[in-house]
Tab-separated table of C-alpha atoms in Angstrom:
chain	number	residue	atom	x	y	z
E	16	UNK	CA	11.485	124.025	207.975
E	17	UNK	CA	11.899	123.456	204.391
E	18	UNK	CA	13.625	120.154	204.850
E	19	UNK	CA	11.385	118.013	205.727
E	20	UNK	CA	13.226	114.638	205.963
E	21	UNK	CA	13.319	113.374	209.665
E	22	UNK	CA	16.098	110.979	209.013
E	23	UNK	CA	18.457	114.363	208.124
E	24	UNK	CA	17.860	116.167	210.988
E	25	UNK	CA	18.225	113.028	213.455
E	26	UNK	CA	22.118	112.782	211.747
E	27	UNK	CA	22.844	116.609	211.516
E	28	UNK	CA	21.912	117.462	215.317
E	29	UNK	CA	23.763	114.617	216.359
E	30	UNK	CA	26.908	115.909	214.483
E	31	UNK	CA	26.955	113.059	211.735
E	32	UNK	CA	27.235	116.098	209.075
E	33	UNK	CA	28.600	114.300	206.189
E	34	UNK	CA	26.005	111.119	206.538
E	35	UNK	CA	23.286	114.041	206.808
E	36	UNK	CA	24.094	115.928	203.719
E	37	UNK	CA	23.387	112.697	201.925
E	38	UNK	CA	19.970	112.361	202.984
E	39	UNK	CA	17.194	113.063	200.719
E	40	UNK	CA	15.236	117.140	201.245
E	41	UNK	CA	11.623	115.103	201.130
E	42	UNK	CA	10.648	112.041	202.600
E	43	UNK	CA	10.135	109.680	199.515
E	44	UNK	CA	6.481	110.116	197.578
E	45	UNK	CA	5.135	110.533	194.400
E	46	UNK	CA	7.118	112.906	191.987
E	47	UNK	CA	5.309	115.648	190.734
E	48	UNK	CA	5.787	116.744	186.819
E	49	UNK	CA	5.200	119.463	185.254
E	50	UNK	CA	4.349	120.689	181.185
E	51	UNK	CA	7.803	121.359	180.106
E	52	UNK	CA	8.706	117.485	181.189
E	53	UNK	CA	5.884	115.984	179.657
E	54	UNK	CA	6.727	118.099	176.261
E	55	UNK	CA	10.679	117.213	176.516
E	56	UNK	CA	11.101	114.212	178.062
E	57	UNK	CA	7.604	112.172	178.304
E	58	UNK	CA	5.294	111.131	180.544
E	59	UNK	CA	6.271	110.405	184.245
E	60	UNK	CA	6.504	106.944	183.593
E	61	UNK	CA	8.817	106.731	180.406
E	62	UNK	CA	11.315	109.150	182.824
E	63	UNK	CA	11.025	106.454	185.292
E	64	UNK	CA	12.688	104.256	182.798
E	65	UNK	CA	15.567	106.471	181.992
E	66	UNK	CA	16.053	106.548	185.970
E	67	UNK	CA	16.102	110.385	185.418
E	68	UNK	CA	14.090	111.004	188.413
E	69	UNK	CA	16.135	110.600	191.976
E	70	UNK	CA	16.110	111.794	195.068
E	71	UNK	CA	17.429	115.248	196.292
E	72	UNK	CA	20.008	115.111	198.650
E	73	UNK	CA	20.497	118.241	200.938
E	74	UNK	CA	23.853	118.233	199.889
E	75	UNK	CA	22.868	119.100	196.597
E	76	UNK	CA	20.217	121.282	197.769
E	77	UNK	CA	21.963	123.668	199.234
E	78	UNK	CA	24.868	123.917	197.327
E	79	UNK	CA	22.249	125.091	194.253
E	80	UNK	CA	20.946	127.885	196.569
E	81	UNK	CA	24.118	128.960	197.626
E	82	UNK	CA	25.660	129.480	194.228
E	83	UNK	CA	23.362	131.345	193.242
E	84	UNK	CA	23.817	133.546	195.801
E	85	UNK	CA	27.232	132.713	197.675
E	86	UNK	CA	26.807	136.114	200.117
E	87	UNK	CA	23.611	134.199	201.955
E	88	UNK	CA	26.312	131.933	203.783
E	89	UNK	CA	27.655	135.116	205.384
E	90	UNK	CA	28.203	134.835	209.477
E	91	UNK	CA	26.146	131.560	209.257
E	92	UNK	CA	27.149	128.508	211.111
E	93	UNK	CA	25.030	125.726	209.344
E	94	UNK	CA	25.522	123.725	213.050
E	95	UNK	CA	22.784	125.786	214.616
E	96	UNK	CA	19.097	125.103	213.313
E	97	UNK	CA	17.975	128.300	213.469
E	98	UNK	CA	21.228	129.227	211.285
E	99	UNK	CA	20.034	126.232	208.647
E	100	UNK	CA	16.536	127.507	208.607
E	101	UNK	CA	17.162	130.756	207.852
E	102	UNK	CA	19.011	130.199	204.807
E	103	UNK	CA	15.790	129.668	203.412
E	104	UNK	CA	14.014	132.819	204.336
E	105	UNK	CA	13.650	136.474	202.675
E	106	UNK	CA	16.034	137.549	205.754
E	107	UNK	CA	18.762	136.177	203.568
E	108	UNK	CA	17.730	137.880	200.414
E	109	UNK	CA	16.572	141.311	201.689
E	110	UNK	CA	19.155	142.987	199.979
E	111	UNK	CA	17.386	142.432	196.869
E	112	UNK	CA	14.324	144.678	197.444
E	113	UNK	CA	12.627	147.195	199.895
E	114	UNK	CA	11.162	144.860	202.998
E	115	UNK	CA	9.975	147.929	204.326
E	116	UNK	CA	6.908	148.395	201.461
E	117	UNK	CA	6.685	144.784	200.960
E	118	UNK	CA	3.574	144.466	203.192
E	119	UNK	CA	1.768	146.699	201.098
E	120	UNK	CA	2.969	145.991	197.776
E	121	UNK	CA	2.213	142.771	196.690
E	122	UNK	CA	3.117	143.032	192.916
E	123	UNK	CA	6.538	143.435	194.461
E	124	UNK	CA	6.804	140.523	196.569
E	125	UNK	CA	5.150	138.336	193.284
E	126	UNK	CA	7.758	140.073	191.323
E	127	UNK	CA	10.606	138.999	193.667
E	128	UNK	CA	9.101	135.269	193.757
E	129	UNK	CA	9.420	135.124	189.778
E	130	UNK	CA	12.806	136.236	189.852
E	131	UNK	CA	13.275	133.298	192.757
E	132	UNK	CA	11.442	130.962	190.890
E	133	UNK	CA	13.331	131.496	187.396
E	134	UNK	CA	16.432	131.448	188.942
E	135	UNK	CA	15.829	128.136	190.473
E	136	UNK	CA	13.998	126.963	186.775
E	137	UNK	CA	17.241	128.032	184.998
E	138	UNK	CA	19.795	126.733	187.693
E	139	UNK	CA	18.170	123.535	186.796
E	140	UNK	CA	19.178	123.544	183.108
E	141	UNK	CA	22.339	124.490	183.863
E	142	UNK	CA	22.987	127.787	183.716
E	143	UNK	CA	24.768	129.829	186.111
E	144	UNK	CA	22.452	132.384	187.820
E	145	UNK	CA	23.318	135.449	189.952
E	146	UNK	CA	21.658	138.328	191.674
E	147	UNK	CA	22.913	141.727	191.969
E	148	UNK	CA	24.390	142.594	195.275
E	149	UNK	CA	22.511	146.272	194.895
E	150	UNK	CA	19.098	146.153	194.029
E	151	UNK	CA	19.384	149.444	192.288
E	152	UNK	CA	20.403	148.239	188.620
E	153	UNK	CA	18.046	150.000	186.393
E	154	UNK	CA	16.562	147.062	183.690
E	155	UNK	CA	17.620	143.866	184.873
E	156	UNK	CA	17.393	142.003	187.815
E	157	UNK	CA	19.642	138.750	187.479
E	158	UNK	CA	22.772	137.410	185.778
E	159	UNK	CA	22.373	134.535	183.423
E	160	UNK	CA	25.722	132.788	182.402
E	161	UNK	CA	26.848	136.582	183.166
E	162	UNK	CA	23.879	138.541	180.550
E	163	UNK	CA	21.734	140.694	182.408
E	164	UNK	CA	18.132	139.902	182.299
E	165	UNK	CA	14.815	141.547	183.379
E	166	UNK	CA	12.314	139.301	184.715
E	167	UNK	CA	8.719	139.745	184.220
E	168	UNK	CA	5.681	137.760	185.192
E	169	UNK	CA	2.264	139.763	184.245
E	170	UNK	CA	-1.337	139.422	183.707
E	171	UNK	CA	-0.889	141.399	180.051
E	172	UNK	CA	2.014	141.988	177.611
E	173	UNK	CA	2.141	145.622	178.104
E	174	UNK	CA	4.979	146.245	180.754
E	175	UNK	CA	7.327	143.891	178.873
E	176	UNK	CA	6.457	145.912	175.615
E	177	UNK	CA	7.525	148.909	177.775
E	178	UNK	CA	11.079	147.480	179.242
E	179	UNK	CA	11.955	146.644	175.650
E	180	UNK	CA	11.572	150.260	174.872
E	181	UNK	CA	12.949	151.678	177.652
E	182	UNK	CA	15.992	149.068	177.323
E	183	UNK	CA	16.450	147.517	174.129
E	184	UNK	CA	19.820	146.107	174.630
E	185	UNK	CA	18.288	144.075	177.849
E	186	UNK	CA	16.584	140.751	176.836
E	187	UNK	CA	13.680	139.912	179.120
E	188	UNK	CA	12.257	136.749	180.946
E	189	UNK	CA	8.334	136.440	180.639
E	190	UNK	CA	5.747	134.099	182.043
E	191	UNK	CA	4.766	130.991	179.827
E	192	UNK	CA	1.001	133.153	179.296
E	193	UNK	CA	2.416	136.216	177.449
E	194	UNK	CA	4.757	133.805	175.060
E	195	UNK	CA	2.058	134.201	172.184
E	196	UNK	CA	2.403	137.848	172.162
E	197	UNK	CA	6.668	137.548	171.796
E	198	UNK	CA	6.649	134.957	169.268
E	199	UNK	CA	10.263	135.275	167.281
E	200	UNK	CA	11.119	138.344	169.825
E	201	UNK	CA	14.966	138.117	169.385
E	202	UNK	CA	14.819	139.873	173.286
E	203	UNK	CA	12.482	137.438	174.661
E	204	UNK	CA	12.475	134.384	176.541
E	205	UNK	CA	9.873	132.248	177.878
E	206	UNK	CA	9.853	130.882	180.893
E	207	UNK	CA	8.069	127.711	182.182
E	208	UNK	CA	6.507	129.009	185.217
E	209	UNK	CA	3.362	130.680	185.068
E	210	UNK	CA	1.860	133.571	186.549
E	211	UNK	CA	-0.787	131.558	188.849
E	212	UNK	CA	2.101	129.418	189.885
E	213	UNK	CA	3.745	132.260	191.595
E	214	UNK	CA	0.639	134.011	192.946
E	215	UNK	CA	0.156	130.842	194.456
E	216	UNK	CA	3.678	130.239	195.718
E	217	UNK	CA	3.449	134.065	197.106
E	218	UNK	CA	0.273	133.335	199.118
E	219	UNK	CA	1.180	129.779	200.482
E	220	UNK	CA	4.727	130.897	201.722
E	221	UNK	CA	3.398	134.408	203.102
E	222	UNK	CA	0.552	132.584	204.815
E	223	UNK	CA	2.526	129.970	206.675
E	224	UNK	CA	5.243	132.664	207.559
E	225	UNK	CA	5.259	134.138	211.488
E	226	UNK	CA	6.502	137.604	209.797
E	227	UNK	CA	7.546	138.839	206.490
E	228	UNK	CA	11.355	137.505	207.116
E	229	UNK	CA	10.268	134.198	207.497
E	230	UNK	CA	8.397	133.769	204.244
E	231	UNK	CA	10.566	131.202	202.498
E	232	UNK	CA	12.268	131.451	199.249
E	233	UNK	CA	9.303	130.315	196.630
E	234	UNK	CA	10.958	127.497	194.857
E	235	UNK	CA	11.081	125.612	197.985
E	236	UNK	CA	7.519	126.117	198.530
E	237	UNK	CA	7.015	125.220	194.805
E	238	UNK	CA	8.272	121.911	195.502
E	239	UNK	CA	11.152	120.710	195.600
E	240	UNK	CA	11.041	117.460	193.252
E	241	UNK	CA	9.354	119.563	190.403
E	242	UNK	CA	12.488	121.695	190.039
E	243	UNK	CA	14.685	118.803	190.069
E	244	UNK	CA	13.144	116.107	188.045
E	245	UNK	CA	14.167	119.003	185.366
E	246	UNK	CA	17.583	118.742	186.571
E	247	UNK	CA	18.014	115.523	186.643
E	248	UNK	CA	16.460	114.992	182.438
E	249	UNK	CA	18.902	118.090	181.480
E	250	UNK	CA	21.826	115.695	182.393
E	251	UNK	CA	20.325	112.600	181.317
E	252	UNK	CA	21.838	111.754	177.836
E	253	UNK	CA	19.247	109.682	176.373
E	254	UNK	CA	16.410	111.961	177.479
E	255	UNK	CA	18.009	115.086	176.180
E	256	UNK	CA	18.840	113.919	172.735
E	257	UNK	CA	15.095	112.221	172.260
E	258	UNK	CA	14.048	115.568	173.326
E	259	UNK	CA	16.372	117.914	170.552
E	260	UNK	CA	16.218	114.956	167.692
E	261	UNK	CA	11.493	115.759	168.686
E	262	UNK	CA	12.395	119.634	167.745
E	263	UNK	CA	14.448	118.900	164.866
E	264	UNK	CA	12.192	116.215	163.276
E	265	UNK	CA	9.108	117.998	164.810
E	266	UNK	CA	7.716	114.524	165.983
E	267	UNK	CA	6.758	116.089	169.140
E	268	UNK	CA	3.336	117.782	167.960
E	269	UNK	CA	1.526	115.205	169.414
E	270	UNK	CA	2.774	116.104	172.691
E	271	UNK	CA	2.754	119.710	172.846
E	272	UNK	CA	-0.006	120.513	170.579
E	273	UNK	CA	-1.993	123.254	172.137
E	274	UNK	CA	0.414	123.616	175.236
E	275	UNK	CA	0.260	126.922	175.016
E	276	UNK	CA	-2.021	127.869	171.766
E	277	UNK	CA	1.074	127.320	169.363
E	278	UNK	CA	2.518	125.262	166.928
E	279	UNK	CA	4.829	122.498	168.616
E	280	UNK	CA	8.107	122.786	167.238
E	281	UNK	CA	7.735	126.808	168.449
E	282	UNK	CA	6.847	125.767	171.957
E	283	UNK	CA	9.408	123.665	172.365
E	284	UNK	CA	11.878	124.526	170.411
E	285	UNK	CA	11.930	128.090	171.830
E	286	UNK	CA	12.405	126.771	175.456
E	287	UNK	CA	15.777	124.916	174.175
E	288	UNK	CA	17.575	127.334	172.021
E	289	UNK	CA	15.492	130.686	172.899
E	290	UNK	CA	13.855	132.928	169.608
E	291	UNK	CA	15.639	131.103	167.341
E	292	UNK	CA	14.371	128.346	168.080
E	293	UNK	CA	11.034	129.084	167.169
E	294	UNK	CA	12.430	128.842	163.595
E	295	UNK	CA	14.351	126.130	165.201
E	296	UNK	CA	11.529	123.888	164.661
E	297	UNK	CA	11.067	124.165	160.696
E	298	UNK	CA	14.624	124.696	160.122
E	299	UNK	CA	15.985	121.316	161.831
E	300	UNK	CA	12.666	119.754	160.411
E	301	UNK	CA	14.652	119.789	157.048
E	302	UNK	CA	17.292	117.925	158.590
E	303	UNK	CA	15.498	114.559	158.208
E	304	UNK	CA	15.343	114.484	154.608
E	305	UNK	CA	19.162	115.449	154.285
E	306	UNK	CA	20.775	113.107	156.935
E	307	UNK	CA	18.013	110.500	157.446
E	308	UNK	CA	16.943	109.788	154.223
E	309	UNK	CA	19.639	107.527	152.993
E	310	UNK	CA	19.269	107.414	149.650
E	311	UNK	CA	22.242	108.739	148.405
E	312	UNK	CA	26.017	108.368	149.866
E	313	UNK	CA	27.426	109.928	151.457
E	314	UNK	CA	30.032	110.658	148.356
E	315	UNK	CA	27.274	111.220	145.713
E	316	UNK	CA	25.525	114.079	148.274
E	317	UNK	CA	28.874	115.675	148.486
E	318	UNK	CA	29.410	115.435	145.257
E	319	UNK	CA	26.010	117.534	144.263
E	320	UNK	CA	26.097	119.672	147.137
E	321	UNK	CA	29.908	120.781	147.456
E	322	UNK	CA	29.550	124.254	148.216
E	323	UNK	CA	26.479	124.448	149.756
E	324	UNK	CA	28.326	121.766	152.277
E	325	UNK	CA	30.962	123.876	152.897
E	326	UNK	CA	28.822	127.482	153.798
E	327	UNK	CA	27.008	124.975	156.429
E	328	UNK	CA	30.519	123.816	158.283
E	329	UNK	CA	31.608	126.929	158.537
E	330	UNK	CA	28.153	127.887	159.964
E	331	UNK	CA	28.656	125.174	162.207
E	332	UNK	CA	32.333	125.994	163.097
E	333	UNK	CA	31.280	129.602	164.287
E	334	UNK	CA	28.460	127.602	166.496
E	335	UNK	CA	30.761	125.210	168.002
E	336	UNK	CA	33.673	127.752	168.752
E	337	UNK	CA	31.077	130.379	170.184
E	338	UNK	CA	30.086	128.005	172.679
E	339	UNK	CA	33.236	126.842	173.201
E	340	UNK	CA	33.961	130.289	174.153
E	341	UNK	CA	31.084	130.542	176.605
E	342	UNK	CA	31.849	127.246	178.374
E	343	UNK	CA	35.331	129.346	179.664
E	344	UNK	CA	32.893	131.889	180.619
E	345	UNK	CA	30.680	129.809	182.945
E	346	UNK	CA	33.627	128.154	183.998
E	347	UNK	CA	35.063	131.639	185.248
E	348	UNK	CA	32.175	132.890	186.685
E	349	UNK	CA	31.863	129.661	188.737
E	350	UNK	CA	35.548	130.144	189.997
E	351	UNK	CA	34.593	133.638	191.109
E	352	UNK	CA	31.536	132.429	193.146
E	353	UNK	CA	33.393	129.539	194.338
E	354	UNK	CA	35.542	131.963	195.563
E	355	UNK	CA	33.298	134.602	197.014
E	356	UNK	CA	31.228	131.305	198.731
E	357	UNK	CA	34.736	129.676	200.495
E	358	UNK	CA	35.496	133.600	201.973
E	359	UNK	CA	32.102	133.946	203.494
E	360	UNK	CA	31.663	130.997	205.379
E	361	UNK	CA	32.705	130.586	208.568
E	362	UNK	CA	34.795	128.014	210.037
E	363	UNK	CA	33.246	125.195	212.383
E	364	UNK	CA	32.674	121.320	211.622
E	365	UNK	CA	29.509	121.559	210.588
E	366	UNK	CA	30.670	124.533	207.704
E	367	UNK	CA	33.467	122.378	206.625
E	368	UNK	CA	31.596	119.331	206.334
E	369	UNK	CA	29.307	121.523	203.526
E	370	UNK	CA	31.956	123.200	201.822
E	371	UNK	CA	33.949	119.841	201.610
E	372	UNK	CA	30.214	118.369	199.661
E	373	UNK	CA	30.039	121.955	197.766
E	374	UNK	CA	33.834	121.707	196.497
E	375	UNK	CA	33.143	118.405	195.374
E	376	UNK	CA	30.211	119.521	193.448
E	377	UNK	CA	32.157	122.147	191.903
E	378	UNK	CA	34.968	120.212	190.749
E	379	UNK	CA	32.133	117.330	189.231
E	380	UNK	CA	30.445	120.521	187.054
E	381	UNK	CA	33.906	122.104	186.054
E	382	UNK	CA	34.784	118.503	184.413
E	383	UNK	CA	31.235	117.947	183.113
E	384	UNK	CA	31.808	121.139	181.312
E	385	UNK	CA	35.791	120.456	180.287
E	386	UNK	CA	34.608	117.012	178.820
E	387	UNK	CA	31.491	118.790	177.033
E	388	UNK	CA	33.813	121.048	175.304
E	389	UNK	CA	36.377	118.837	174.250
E	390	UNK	CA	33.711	117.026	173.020
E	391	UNK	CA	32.416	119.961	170.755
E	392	UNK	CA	35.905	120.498	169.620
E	393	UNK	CA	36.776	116.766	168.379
E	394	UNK	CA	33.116	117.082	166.543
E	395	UNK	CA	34.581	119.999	164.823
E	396	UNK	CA	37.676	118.783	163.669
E	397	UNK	CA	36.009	115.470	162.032
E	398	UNK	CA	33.509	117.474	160.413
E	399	UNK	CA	36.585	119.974	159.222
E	400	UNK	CA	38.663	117.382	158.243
E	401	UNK	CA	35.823	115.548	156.503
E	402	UNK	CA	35.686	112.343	158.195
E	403	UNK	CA	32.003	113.416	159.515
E	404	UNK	CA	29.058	114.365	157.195
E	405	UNK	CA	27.784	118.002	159.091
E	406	UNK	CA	24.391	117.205	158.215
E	407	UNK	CA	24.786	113.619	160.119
E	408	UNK	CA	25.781	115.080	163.159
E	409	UNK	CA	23.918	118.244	163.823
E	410	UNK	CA	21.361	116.511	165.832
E	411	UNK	CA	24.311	115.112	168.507
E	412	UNK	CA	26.056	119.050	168.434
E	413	UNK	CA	22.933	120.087	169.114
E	414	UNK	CA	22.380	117.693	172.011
E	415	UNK	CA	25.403	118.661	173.443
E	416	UNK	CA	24.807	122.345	173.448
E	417	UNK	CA	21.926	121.825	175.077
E	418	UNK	CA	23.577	120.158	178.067
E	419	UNK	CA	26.361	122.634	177.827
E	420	UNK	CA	23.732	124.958	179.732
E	421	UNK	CA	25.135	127.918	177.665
E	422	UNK	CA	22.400	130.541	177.407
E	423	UNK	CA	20.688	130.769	173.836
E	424	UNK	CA	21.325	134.459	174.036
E	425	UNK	CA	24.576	134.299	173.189
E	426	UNK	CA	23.873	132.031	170.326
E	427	UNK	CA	20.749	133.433	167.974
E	428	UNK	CA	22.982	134.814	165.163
E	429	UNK	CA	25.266	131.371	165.061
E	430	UNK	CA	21.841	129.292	165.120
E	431	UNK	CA	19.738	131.677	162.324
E	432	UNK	CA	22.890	131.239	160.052
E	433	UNK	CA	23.373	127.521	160.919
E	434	UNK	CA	19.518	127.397	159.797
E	435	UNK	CA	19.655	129.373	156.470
E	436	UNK	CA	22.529	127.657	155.548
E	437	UNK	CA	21.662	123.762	156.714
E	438	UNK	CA	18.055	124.953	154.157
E	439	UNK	CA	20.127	125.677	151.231
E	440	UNK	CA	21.886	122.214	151.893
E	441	UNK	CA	18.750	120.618	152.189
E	442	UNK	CA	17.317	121.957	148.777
E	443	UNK	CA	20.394	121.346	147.049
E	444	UNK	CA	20.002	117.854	147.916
């Protein structure tokens, strides 16, 4: 069973449901960490300090399965084990793909782990992730923050070179190994996990599984703390904005050099504000000299940079008010699975006990999200009004953004102006 924390189980089969859910999923050990931590955030021990790195509790656990898929809770009564385990297995996901070939067709089971795996990566950072009730949607397999996306995770850049003809309009997730070959793509994300880390996932869950039903859903196989300790830096404020000020500034080199056989401020940049952000890198780099370098005042740089000033707030008004925009769309498409989740469970004490924790949950992210975008929209009416310098604040908007866990997608023509015009500024000065 993939929770593995004794203590839980002694509380839930005694009916203590509430106590239970706060338990941790793992009995306390060592946390793992993977690359994208270590290039973001630090070194295991400097995330330590930031107290970024906390136990799971199932409570949390399950409500970040279930939302992204709220149709898994169908007919289940989470007060029977066997109901509890199986939320956990490909029985609950079937719909998704053919169980009848999957025996035989392993490139289809690894393709259906990377699409698990992703989801989980992405849930992490915030975004809001569904799958398709059919499987039959030609180009795309999941939602992100409601965009389709096709997932890919191959040994060779070929069949992603083939989607993107096939389906232009459809941007693509690709394993971390084929990023050199998509460098700039404006259709083409990286993702974190790599191909070997799924084979392996695949192999380890199908091995350990009594049938194919039974193998569980990869990220919990992947381990559980890895896929959290990203969770828990994406909402940690100091971590995020040490991590955004390293892409602007491109102090992070040092780090990431050789991560992946690029340049550092791509790398990273990229997995924070998608293709753009591989200009992301050289373009905020620029910011330094303009905002940091306080050699002039803030009056005299105004003074010799008037208009060039005011092409980069309006850049950065059409930035803030696009996400702004796409903060009410996570917000509605977390109504609509909060919706979809409360008419699918079933009642019993156990079931209301976890949709009491999930509604609780849900309420916590809708404010997060409220606060975030009030937050954007005071920003934008200092640096309107003039009572904030645009240049001194782009690193914080772009903190914020971050944690916003809008998808990048939405926002590569706002950020590529934003960077052409915040150059001009720069050069002016």
């Amino acid at each position: 069973m993939s929770i593995s924390n004794k203590r839980f189980w002694d509380y839930w089969k005694r009916g203590m449901y509430e106590d239970a859910l706060r338990y941790a999923v793992e009995e306390e050990k060592d946390q793992k960490q993977n690359r994208l931590q270590t290039m973001l955030f630090g070194t295991p021990e400097q995330l330590k300090q930031t107290g970024a790195i906390t136990a799971v509790s199932v409570g949390e656990f399950i409500y970040d399965l279930i939302m992204i898929n709220p149709t898994v809770v169908k007919g289940l009564d989470f007060a029977r084990t066997e109901d509890l385990s199986s939320l956990y297995t490909l029985s609950q996901f079937s719909s998704q793909i053919d169980t009848t070939v999957l025996t035989g067709d392993m490139a289809q089971l690894q393709g259906y782990v990377a699409e698990q795996m992703i989801a989980a990566e992405l849930q992490a950072k915030g975004h809001d992730v569904e799958f398709p009730e059919e499987s039959n949607n030609p180009g795309w397999d999941i939602l992100i923050d409601g965009q389709p996306f096709q997932v890919k995770n191959l040994a060779n850049p070929n069949g992603v070179r083939e989607h993107l003809e096939t389906y232009p309009d459809i941007p693509v997730y690709v394993n971390e190994e084929l990023a050199p070959y998509f460098e700039g793509n404006p259709n083409v994300y990286v993702s974190n996990i790599s191909r070997d880390e799924v084979i392996d996932a695949t192999s380890t869950t199908i091995t350990h599984a009594d049938d194919l039903l039974d193998f569980e859903i990869p990220w919990i196989a992947a381990g559980v703390s890895s896929i959290y300790n990203i969770k828990r830096v994406w909402k940690d404020e100091v971590a995020i904005n040490q991590a955004v000020f390293n892409v602007m500034s491109d102090t992070s080199s040092r780090v990431v050099l050789g991560a992946l056989g690029q340049k550092a401020g791509t790398v990273v940049g990229a997995m924070l504000f998608g293709p753009a952000g591989a200009i992301t890198g050289a373009m905020f780099g620029a910011f330094t000299g303009a905002s940091q370098g306080g050699k002039l005042s803030t009056g005299i740089r105004r003074a010799f940079s008037k208009k060039q000033e005011k092409e980069m707030i309006e850049a950065m008004d059409d930035l803030i008010r696009k996400v702004m925009s796409q903060i009410d769309q996570k917000l509605y498409i977390k109504k609509r699975k909060i919706e979809k989740l409360r008419g699918e469970m079933v009642s019993s004490k156990a079931n209301d006990a976890v949709w009491k924790d999930i509604e609780r949950r849900y309420t916590d992210e809708v404010a997060y999200l409220t606060n975030r975008k009030e937050e954007l929209n005071t920003i934008n009416k200092s640096i309107k009004n003039g009572s904030t310098l645009v240049a001194d604040i782009l690193p914080n908007v772009m903190a914020i953004i971050t944690k916003c866990g809008v998808h990048s997608f939405h926002l590569q023509n706002e950020l590529k102006r934003l960077q052409r015009k915040t150059n001009q500024y720069v050069k002016k000065m």
